[in-house]
XYZ file of C-alpha atoms in Angstrom:
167
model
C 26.596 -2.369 20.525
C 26.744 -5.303 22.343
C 29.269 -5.855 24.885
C 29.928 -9.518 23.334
C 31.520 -7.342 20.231
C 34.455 -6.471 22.532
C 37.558 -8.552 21.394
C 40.329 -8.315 23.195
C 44.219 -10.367 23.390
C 46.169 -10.349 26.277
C 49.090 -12.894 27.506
C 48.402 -11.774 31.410
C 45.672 -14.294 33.204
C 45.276 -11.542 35.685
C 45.351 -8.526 33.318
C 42.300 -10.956 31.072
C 39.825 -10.930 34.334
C 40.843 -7.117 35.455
C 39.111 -6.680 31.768
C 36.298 -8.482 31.633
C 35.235 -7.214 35.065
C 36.120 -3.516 34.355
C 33.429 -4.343 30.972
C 30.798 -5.898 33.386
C 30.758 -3.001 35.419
C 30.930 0.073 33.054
C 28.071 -2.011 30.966
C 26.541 -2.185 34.122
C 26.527 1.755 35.107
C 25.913 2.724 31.208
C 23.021 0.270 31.444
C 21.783 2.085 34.236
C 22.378 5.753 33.109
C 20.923 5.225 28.926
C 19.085 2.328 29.832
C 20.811 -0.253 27.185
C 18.511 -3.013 25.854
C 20.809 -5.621 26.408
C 20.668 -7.688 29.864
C 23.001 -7.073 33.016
C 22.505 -10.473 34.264
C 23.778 -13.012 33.737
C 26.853 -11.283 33.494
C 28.208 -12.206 29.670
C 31.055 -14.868 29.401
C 33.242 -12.509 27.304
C 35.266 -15.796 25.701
C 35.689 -13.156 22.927
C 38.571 -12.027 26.041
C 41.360 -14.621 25.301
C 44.762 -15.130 26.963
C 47.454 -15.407 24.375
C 50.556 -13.965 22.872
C 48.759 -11.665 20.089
C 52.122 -11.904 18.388
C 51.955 -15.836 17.869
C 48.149 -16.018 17.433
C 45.497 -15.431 14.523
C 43.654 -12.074 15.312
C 39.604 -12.387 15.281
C 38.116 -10.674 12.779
C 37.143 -6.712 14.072
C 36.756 -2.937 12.358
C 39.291 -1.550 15.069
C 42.411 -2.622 16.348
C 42.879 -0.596 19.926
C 46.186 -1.213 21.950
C 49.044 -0.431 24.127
C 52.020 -2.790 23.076
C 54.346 -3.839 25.588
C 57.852 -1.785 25.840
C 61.006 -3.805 26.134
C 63.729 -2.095 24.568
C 65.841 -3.683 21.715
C 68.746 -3.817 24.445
C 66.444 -5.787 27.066
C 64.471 -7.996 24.915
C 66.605 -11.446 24.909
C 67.009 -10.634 28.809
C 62.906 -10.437 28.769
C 62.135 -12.742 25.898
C 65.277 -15.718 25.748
C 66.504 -16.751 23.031
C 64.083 -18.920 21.410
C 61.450 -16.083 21.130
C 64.127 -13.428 19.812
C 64.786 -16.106 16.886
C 61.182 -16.297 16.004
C 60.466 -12.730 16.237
C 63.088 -12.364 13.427
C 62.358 -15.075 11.188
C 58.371 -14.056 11.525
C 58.489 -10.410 11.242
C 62.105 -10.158 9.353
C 63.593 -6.547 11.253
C 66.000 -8.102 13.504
C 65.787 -7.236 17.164
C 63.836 -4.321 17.831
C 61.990 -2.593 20.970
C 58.834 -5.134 21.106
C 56.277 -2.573 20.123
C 57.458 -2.234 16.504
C 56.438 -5.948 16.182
C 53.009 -5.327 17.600
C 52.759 -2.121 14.541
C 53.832 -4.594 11.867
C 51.527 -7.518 13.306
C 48.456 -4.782 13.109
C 49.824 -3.368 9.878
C 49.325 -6.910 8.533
C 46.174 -7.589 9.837
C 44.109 -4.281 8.708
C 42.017 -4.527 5.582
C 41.008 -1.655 3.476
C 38.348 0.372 5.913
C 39.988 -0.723 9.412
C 41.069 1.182 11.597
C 43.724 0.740 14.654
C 45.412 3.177 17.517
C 48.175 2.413 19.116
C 49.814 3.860 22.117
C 53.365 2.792 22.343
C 56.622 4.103 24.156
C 57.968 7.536 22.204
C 60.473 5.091 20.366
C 57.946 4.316 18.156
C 58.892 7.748 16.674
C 62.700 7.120 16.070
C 64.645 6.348 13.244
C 65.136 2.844 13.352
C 61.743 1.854 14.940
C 59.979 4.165 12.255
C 61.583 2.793 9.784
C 60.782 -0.768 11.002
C 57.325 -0.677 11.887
C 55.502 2.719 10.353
C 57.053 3.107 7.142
C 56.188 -0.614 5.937
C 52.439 0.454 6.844
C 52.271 3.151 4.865
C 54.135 1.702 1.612
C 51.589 -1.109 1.952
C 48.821 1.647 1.294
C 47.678 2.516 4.493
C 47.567 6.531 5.522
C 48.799 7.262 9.001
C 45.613 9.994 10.082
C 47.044 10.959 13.041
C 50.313 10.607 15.194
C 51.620 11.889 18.418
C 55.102 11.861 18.555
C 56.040 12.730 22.442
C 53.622 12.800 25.596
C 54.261 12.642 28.839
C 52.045 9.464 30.045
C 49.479 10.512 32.415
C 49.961 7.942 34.505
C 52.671 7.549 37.893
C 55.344 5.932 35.186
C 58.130 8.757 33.792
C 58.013 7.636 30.441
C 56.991 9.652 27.271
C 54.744 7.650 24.515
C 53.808 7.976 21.264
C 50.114 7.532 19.716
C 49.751 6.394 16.814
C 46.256 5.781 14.216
């Protein structure tokens, strides 16, 4: 598929252009290694890349929601977030104060239509009673089937946390 297709949300300038140049190269090399009919060059402007708050923002249309929320837990989220932003999360999503990543399940919960798909990787929190109950649960009374979940993994990376992976 074209690597225009690629939608992606992301509130870090920096973390926007890491992307978009991580996609210019790997379309570059798979170009090179199956021989893609689609041009290298002019590299693509990948607009379809934006730098928001996915929270606050309509999501494009897609078939597959792919992401890693952000973790701030429900103790360090006004420290993190202020005031302001802990009010709206409330009012807008209506499960109090939470650990930020059960937001980013019910925003994707609301989003999927019958036939989409979405994986999340999220801190192992995810997983625990009152997160669960916050963010999973309302999926799957709306209709939606959970296919497969991860409850506890180490992450692979340098960090010592343990995540969750939800689909």
């Amino acid at each position: 598929f074209p690597i225009n297709n690629i939608q992606g949300i992301e509130i870090d300038p920096f973390a926007v252009d890491i992307a978009k140049t991580t996609l210019w190269m790997t379309h570059a090399l798979e170009s090179r290694r199956h021989g893609l009919a689609e041009p290298v060059l002019p590299l693509p402007s990948l607009t379809s890349l934006i730098c928001a708050d996915s929270l606050k923002i309509e999501w494009p249309e897609t078939d597959v929601v792919i992401g890693n929320p952000p973790f701030h837990g429900d103790r360090n989220l006004r420290k993190v977030l202020g005031d302001e932003y802990i009010d709206w999360l409330k009012q807008e999503f209506g499960v109090g104060v939470k650990d930020h990543c059960v937001y980013f399940f019910i925003k994707t919960g609301r989003e999927l239509k019958p036939g989409q798909r979405a994986g999340l990787v999220a801190t192992n929190t995810i997983a625990q009673a009152k997160s669960r109950d916050a963010a999973l649960a309302p999926i799957v009374a709306a209709g939606s089937t959970i296919t497969d979940a991860i409850s506890s993994k180490p992450w692979s990376g340098q960090a010592k946390v343990f995540v969750s992976i939800v689909c």
